[in-house]
């Protein structure tokens, strides 16, 4: 029974609610039918997408968003990180419908085909104003609405001592794993890098905020040394834990906005870096689809077909993901080794599932040749040397 596991944690919380209050909360959800999904694997990748990104007649339309993603990315991307979703905005014609019921119906279209990731974004988290019971209810509601991953930002707990933050996270992680054993609590932590590892005690996945800046600098300088040194110092997580990797976040400009005249080759090389690293990779919909503001679904599909730049970025990123899905060494839990080759090349060795991959990404505008051989994962051909043109990448399976 969940209460037997939760009671010791709840007793340690500095909370005004009684044990009976907490029991009533879990009784409320006792009758819900819970659906777990598969454990994360090489098949797992996330599309970060604003729930308001696709419109119909100028109005946000979750159904239109679902149709777009089902038709164009479902075969390549497993998870959707739906941001700006809560609180749900009800269409004017639906004012008589309970917003939570309507949201459950809308999201039902998604979680039959995708794993879903939501975020916890309370207005206030601090020692005096937080209502932990209400926030925990909201956390469970996200699980009921199909989430297999929930992102929580440590800095949201303004004014709370670190020990209490960890108690709350421990509580939520236990709840998540009770209802969805394969679910993951994803922790966003932007504090002291030396403290990151300590949060693995109460989280399944930790966000890598530094990846974007190191990757950006590597391309700006045409030199991968800083990126290589940073990646080489990443603490290897314990079994069952991993990282959440991304080049853009919803709160910031998309990655390419920070590059001077980003070419297709440069953007695809940057995503080669993203997909090479141990962890769950997340792609920003603004980069994948080439949009920055809400757009009509039909117009977006037409623009993807007729704009060569956007089409090449879109198809190129999905091509990498399609290769990633077929190799167990790309599992978020597979081993990683950072290799120093040429200063212009970021090189990662991934091992798992009985295979070893060597992943090379040229961050410069120069031609680079590296002495290495293996089977090119994109062409199936054996190569005797790694020849990388400007902003080129090559993924090899080593025999």
Coordinates of C-alpha atoms in Angstrom, one line a residue:
X1 CA 0.0 0.0 0.0
X2 CA 1.3 3.4 -0.9
X3 CA 0.6 4.9 2.5
X4 CA 3.1 2.5 4.2
X5 CA 5.9 3.9 2.1
X6 CA 4.8 7.5 2.2
X7 CA 4.1 7.9 5.9
X8 CA 7.8 8.1 7.0
X9 CA 8.4 10.8 4.4
X10 CA 5.3 12.8 5.2
X11 CA 6.2 12.7 8.9
X12 CA 9.5 14.5 8.1
X13 CA 7.8 17.3 6.1
X14 CA 7.2 20.7 7.7
X15 CA 3.6 20.8 6.6
X16 CA 0.4 22.0 8.2
X17 CA -1.7 19.1 7.0
X18 CA -2.5 16.1 9.1
X19 CA -2.0 12.5 8.2
X20 CA -5.7 12.2 7.6
X21 CA -5.5 15.0 5.1
X22 CA -2.8 13.1 3.2
X23 CA -4.7 9.8 3.4
X24 CA -7.8 11.6 1.8
X25 CA -5.6 12.8 -1.0
X26 CA -4.5 9.3 -2.0
X27 CA -8.0 7.9 -1.5
X28 CA -9.1 10.4 -4.0
X29 CA -6.9 8.9 -6.7
X30 CA -7.4 5.2 -5.6
X31 CA -10.0 4.5 -8.2
X32 CA -8.2 5.9 -11.2
X33 CA -7.0 3.5 -13.8
X34 CA -3.2 4.0 -14.2
X35 CA -1.3 3.1 -17.4
X36 CA 2.5 2.7 -17.4
X37 CA 4.6 2.7 -20.5
X38 CA 7.9 1.1 -21.6
X39 CA 11.1 1.9 -19.8
X40 CA 13.4 4.5 -21.5
X41 CA 15.7 3.0 -24.2
X42 CA 17.4 3.9 -27.4
X43 CA 13.8 4.5 -28.7
X44 CA 13.4 7.4 -26.3
X45 CA 13.6 11.0 -27.5
X46 CA 11.6 14.0 -26.6
X47 CA 10.1 16.8 -28.7
X48 CA 9.8 20.0 -26.6
X49 CA 6.6 21.6 -28.0
X50 CA 4.4 24.5 -26.8
X51 CA 0.9 23.2 -26.4
X52 CA -0.2 26.5 -28.1
X53 CA 2.0 26.0 -31.1
X54 CA -0.6 25.0 -33.6
X55 CA -3.8 26.9 -34.3
X56 CA -7.1 26.6 -36.2
X57 CA -8.6 29.9 -37.3
X58 CA -6.1 31.6 -35.0
X59 CA -7.2 29.6 -31.9
X60 CA -4.9 27.2 -30.0
X61 CA -6.0 23.7 -31.0
X62 CA -4.6 20.6 -29.3
X63 CA -6.3 18.3 -31.8
X64 CA -4.6 20.0 -34.7
X65 CA -1.3 19.7 -32.9
X66 CA -1.9 16.0 -32.3
X67 CA -2.7 15.5 -36.0
X68 CA 0.5 17.3 -37.1
X69 CA 2.7 15.3 -34.8
X70 CA 1.0 12.0 -35.4
X71 CA 1.4 12.4 -39.2
X72 CA 5.0 13.7 -39.3
X73 CA 7.0 12.8 -36.2
X74 CA 5.4 9.8 -34.5
X75 CA 7.7 7.3 -36.2
X76 CA 10.9 9.1 -35.0
X77 CA 10.1 10.7 -31.7
X78 CA 8.7 8.8 -28.6
X79 CA 7.8 11.6 -26.1
X80 CA 6.2 15.0 -26.2
X81 CA 7.2 17.6 -23.6
X82 CA 4.0 19.7 -23.7
X83 CA 4.8 23.1 -22.2
X84 CA 2.4 25.9 -21.5
X85 CA -0.3 23.3 -20.9
X86 CA -1.4 24.0 -17.3
X87 CA -3.7 25.7 -16.5
X88 CA -5.7 24.5 -19.5
X89 CA -7.3 27.2 -21.7
X90 CA -10.8 26.2 -22.6
X91 CA -12.2 27.2 -26.0
X92 CA -15.0 29.7 -25.9
X93 CA -17.5 27.2 -27.2
X94 CA -16.7 24.8 -24.4
X95 CA -17.6 27.0 -21.5
X96 CA -20.1 24.5 -20.1
X97 CA -17.6 21.7 -20.1
X98 CA -15.4 21.1 -17.0
X99 CA -11.9 22.2 -18.1
X100 CA -10.3 19.1 -16.6
X101 CA -12.6 16.7 -18.4
X102 CA -12.0 18.5 -21.7
X103 CA -8.2 18.4 -21.1
X104 CA -8.4 14.7 -20.3
X105 CA -10.2 14.1 -23.6
X106 CA -7.8 16.2 -25.6
X107 CA -4.7 14.5 -24.1
X108 CA -6.2 11.1 -24.6
X109 CA -5.4 11.5 -28.3
X110 CA -1.7 12.0 -27.5
X111 CA -0.9 9.4 -24.9
X112 CA -2.2 6.5 -27.1
X113 CA 0.8 7.3 -29.4
X114 CA 3.3 9.2 -27.4
X115 CA 4.7 9.2 -23.9
X116 CA 4.0 12.6 -22.3
X117 CA 6.1 14.9 -20.2
X118 CA 4.7 17.9 -18.3
X119 CA 6.2 20.4 -15.9
X120 CA 5.3 21.6 -12.4
X121 CA 5.0 25.4 -12.6
X122 CA 3.4 26.7 -9.4
X123 CA 3.0 30.4 -8.8
X124 CA 4.9 30.3 -5.5
X125 CA 7.1 27.9 -3.7
X126 CA 8.5 29.1 -0.5
X127 CA 8.5 28.2 3.2
X128 CA 5.4 30.2 4.1
X129 CA 3.2 30.2 1.1
X130 CA 3.4 26.7 -0.5
X131 CA 0.5 24.3 0.0
X132 CA 2.3 21.0 -0.4
X133 CA -0.9 19.0 -0.4
X134 CA -2.4 21.0 -3.3
X135 CA 0.9 20.9 -5.2
X136 CA 1.1 17.1 -4.7
X137 CA -2.5 16.8 -5.9
X138 CA -1.5 18.8 -9.0
X139 CA 1.5 16.5 -9.5
X140 CA -0.7 13.4 -9.3
X141 CA -3.1 15.0 -11.7
X142 CA -0.4 15.3 -14.3
X143 CA 0.3 11.6 -14.0
X144 CA -3.5 10.9 -14.4
X145 CA -3.4 13.1 -17.6
X146 CA -0.9 10.7 -19.1
X147 CA 2.5 11.9 -18.0
X148 CA 5.3 9.4 -17.7
X149 CA 7.8 12.2 -17.0
X150 CA 7.4 15.3 -14.9
X151 CA 10.0 18.1 -14.9
X152 CA 10.5 20.0 -11.6
X153 CA 12.8 23.0 -11.3
X154 CA 14.7 23.2 -8.1
X155 CA 14.9 27.0 -8.2
X156 CA 11.0 27.0 -8.0
X157 CA 11.4 26.2 -4.4
X158 CA 12.2 29.7 -3.5
X159 CA 13.2 30.2 0.2
X160 CA 13.2 26.5 1.0
X161 CA 16.2 24.9 2.6
X162 CA 17.8 22.2 0.4
X163 CA 16.9 19.5 2.9
X164 CA 13.2 20.2 2.6
X165 CA 13.4 20.5 -1.1
X166 CA 14.8 17.0 -1.2
X167 CA 12.1 15.7 1.1
X168 CA 9.4 17.0 -1.3
X169 CA 11.2 15.5 -4.3
X170 CA 11.6 12.2 -2.5
X171 CA 7.8 12.3 -1.9
X172 CA 7.0 13.0 -5.5
X173 CA 9.4 10.4 -6.9
X174 CA 7.9 7.7 -4.7
X175 CA 4.4 8.7 -5.8
X176 CA 5.5 8.7 -9.4
X177 CA 7.0 5.2 -9.2
X178 CA 4.0 3.9 -7.4
X179 CA 1.6 4.9 -10.1
X180 CA 4.0 4.5 -13.0
X181 CA 7.0 2.2 -12.2
X182 CA 8.7 3.3 -15.5
X183 CA 8.0 7.0 -14.9
X184 CA 10.7 9.5 -14.4
X185 CA 11.1 12.6 -12.2
X186 CA 13.2 15.0 -14.3
X187 CA 15.0 17.6 -12.2
X188 CA 16.1 21.0 -13.6
X189 CA 18.9 22.3 -11.4
X190 CA 20.9 25.4 -12.4
X191 CA 22.9 25.7 -9.2
X192 CA 26.5 24.7 -8.3
X193 CA 27.5 22.0 -10.7
X194 CA 29.3 20.2 -7.8
X195 CA 25.9 19.8 -6.1
X196 CA 24.1 18.3 -9.1
X197 CA 25.0 14.7 -8.3
X198 CA 23.5 14.9 -4.9
X199 CA 20.1 15.4 -6.4
X200 CA 20.2 11.9 -8.1
X201 CA 19.1 10.6 -4.7
X202 CA 15.6 12.1 -5.3
X203 CA 15.4 12.2 -9.1
X204 CA 15.6 9.8 -12.0
X205 CA 16.9 12.3 -14.6
X206 CA 18.8 15.6 -14.2
X207 CA 18.9 18.3 -16.9
X208 CA 22.2 19.4 -18.5
X209 CA 21.8 23.2 -18.9
X210 CA 25.5 23.6 -19.8
X211 CA 25.4 21.5 -22.9
X212 CA 23.9 24.3 -25.1
X213 CA 26.5 27.0 -24.1
X214 CA 29.4 24.6 -24.6
X215 CA 28.1 23.4 -28.0
X216 CA 27.4 27.0 -29.1
X217 CA 31.0 28.1 -28.1
X218 CA 32.5 25.1 -29.9
X219 CA 30.8 26.1 -33.2
X220 CA 31.6 29.8 -32.7
X221 CA 35.3 29.0 -32.2
X222 CA 35.5 26.0 -34.5
X223 CA 37.1 24.2 -31.6
X224 CA 35.7 21.3 -29.6
X225 CA 38.2 21.3 -26.8
X226 CA 36.0 23.1 -24.2
X227 CA 33.0 20.9 -25.1
X228 CA 35.2 17.8 -24.8
X229 CA 36.7 18.8 -21.5
X230 CA 33.2 19.6 -20.1
X231 CA 31.7 16.3 -21.3
X232 CA 34.7 14.4 -20.0
X233 CA 34.0 15.7 -16.5
X234 CA 30.4 14.7 -16.4
X235 CA 29.7 12.5 -13.4
X236 CA 28.6 9.0 -14.5
X237 CA 25.2 8.4 -13.0
X238 CA 24.4 5.3 -11.0
X239 CA 22.4 2.5 -12.5
X240 CA 18.8 3.5 -13.5
X241 CA 19.7 7.2 -13.6
X242 CA 20.5 9.4 -16.5
X243 CA 20.6 13.0 -17.9
X244 CA 18.2 15.1 -19.9
X245 CA 20.1 16.8 -22.8
X246 CA 18.9 19.7 -24.9
X247 CA 20.2 22.6 -27.0
X248 CA 17.2 24.9 -26.3
X249 CA 14.7 25.3 -23.5
X250 CA 11.2 26.8 -23.8
X251 CA 12.3 29.8 -21.6
X252 CA 15.1 30.8 -24.0
X253 CA 15.7 31.5 -27.7
X254 CA 16.1 28.4 -29.9
X255 CA 19.7 27.3 -30.3
X256 CA 20.1 28.6 -33.8
X257 CA 19.2 32.1 -32.8
X258 CA 22.6 32.4 -31.1
X259 CA 24.6 31.4 -34.2
X260 CA 25.6 33.7 -37.0
X261 CA 24.0 32.6 -40.2
X262 CA 23.5 29.0 -39.1
X263 CA 23.6 26.6 -42.0
X264 CA 21.7 23.3 -42.3
X265 CA 25.0 21.5 -41.9
X266 CA 25.8 23.4 -38.7
X267 CA 22.4 22.7 -37.2
X268 CA 22.6 19.0 -38.0
X269 CA 26.1 18.8 -36.6
X270 CA 24.9 20.4 -33.3
X271 CA 22.2 17.7 -33.1
X272 CA 24.8 15.0 -33.7
X273 CA 26.5 16.3 -30.5
X274 CA 23.2 16.2 -28.7
X275 CA 22.4 12.7 -29.7
X276 CA 25.9 11.4 -29.1
X277 CA 25.8 12.0 -25.3
X278 CA 24.5 9.7 -22.6
X279 CA 21.0 10.7 -21.6
X280 CA 17.6 11.4 -23.0
X281 CA 17.8 13.9 -25.9
X282 CA 15.2 16.6 -26.4
X283 CA 14.6 18.5 -29.6
X284 CA 13.0 22.0 -29.7
X285 CA 10.0 22.1 -32.0
X286 CA 11.0 25.7 -33.1
X287 CA 14.2 24.2 -34.5
X288 CA 12.6 21.1 -35.9
X289 CA 9.7 22.8 -37.6
X290 CA 11.2 26.3 -38.2
X291 CA 8.6 28.3 -36.3
X292 CA 8.8 30.8 -33.5
X293 CA 5.1 31.7 -33.1
X294 CA 1.8 29.8 -33.2
X295 CA 0.9 28.8 -36.8
X296 CA -2.0 27.2 -38.6
X297 CA -1.4 23.5 -39.2
X298 CA -2.1 23.5 -42.9
X299 CA 0.2 26.5 -43.4
X300 CA 3.0 24.8 -41.4
X301 CA 2.8 21.6 -43.4
X302 CA 2.9 23.5 -46.7
X303 CA 5.9 25.6 -45.6
X304 CA 7.8 22.5 -44.5
X305 CA 7.3 21.1 -48.0
X306 CA 8.3 24.2 -49.9
X307 CA 11.1 25.8 -47.9
X308 CA 14.3 23.8 -48.7
X309 CA 16.2 25.0 -45.5
X310 CA 13.4 24.0 -43.2
X311 CA 12.8 20.7 -45.0
X312 CA 16.5 19.8 -44.8
X313 CA 16.7 20.6 -41.1
X314 CA 13.5 18.7 -40.4
X315 CA 14.4 15.6 -42.4
X316 CA 18.0 15.7 -41.2
X317 CA 17.2 15.7 -37.5
X318 CA 14.6 12.9 -37.9
X319 CA 17.1 10.9 -39.9
X320 CA 19.6 11.0 -37.0
X321 CA 16.8 10.0 -34.6
X322 CA 15.8 7.1 -36.9
X323 CA 19.3 5.7 -36.8
X324 CA 19.6 6.3 -33.0
X325 CA 16.4 4.2 -32.5
X326 CA 18.0 1.1 -34.0
X327 CA 21.2 0.9 -31.8
X328 CA 21.1 -0.1 -28.1
X329 CA 24.4 1.7 -27.6
X330 CA 22.3 4.9 -27.8
X331 CA 20.3 3.9 -24.7
X332 CA 20.2 6.7 -22.2
X333 CA 21.8 4.2 -19.8
X334 CA 24.5 2.9 -22.1
X335 CA 28.1 3.7 -21.2
X336 CA 29.9 6.8 -22.5
X337 CA 33.6 7.6 -23.0
X338 CA 34.7 11.0 -24.3
X339 CA 37.8 10.7 -26.6
X340 CA 40.2 13.5 -27.5
X341 CA 40.9 13.2 -31.2
X342 CA 41.3 16.4 -33.3
X343 CA 40.6 19.7 -31.5
X344 CA 38.0 20.5 -34.2
X345 CA 36.1 17.2 -33.6
X346 CA 33.9 16.2 -30.7
X347 CA 34.2 12.4 -30.3
X348 CA 32.1 10.1 -28.1
X349 CA 32.3 6.3 -27.7
X350 CA 29.0 4.6 -26.6
X351 CA 28.9 1.0 -25.6
X352 CA 25.8 -1.1 -24.8
X353 CA 23.8 -4.0 -26.0
X354 CA 26.8 -5.8 -27.3
X355 CA 27.9 -3.0 -29.6
X356 CA 30.4 -0.1 -29.6
X357 CA 29.8 3.1 -31.5
X358 CA 32.2 5.9 -32.3
X359 CA 30.5 9.2 -32.9
X360 CA 32.4 12.1 -34.6
X361 CA 31.2 15.7 -35.1
X362 CA 33.2 18.4 -36.8
X363 CA 32.5 21.7 -35.2
X364 CA 34.7 23.7 -37.6
X365 CA 34.5 24.9 -41.2
X366 CA 37.6 22.9 -42.1
X367 CA 38.1 19.4 -43.6
X368 CA 39.3 16.9 -41.0
X369 CA 40.5 13.3 -41.5
X370 CA 40.8 10.9 -38.5
X371 CA 42.3 7.4 -38.6
X372 CA 39.4 5.2 -37.6
X373 CA 37.4 2.5 -39.3
X374 CA 34.0 0.9 -39.0
X375 CA 30.6 0.7 -40.5
X376 CA 28.9 4.0 -41.3
X377 CA 25.5 3.8 -39.5
X378 CA 23.8 6.0 -42.1
X379 CA 25.0 4.2 -45.3
X380 CA 25.9 0.7 -44.0
X381 CA 29.2 1.0 -45.8
X382 CA 32.6 0.1 -44.3
X383 CA 35.0 3.1 -44.1
X384 CA 38.8 2.9 -43.6
X385 CA 39.0 6.6 -42.5
X386 CA 36.7 9.2 -41.0
X387 CA 36.6 12.1 -43.5
X388 CA 34.6 15.0 -42.2
X389 CA 33.9 18.0 -44.3
X390 CA 32.9 21.4 -42.7
X391 CA 30.3 20.8 -40.0
X392 CA 30.1 17.2 -40.9
X393 CA 29.4 14.2 -38.7
X394 CA 29.9 10.4 -38.9
X395 CA 28.6 7.6 -36.7
X396 CA 30.5 4.3 -36.9
X397 CA 29.9 0.9 -35.5
X398 CA 33.3 -0.6 -34.5
X399 CA 33.9 -4.2 -35.3

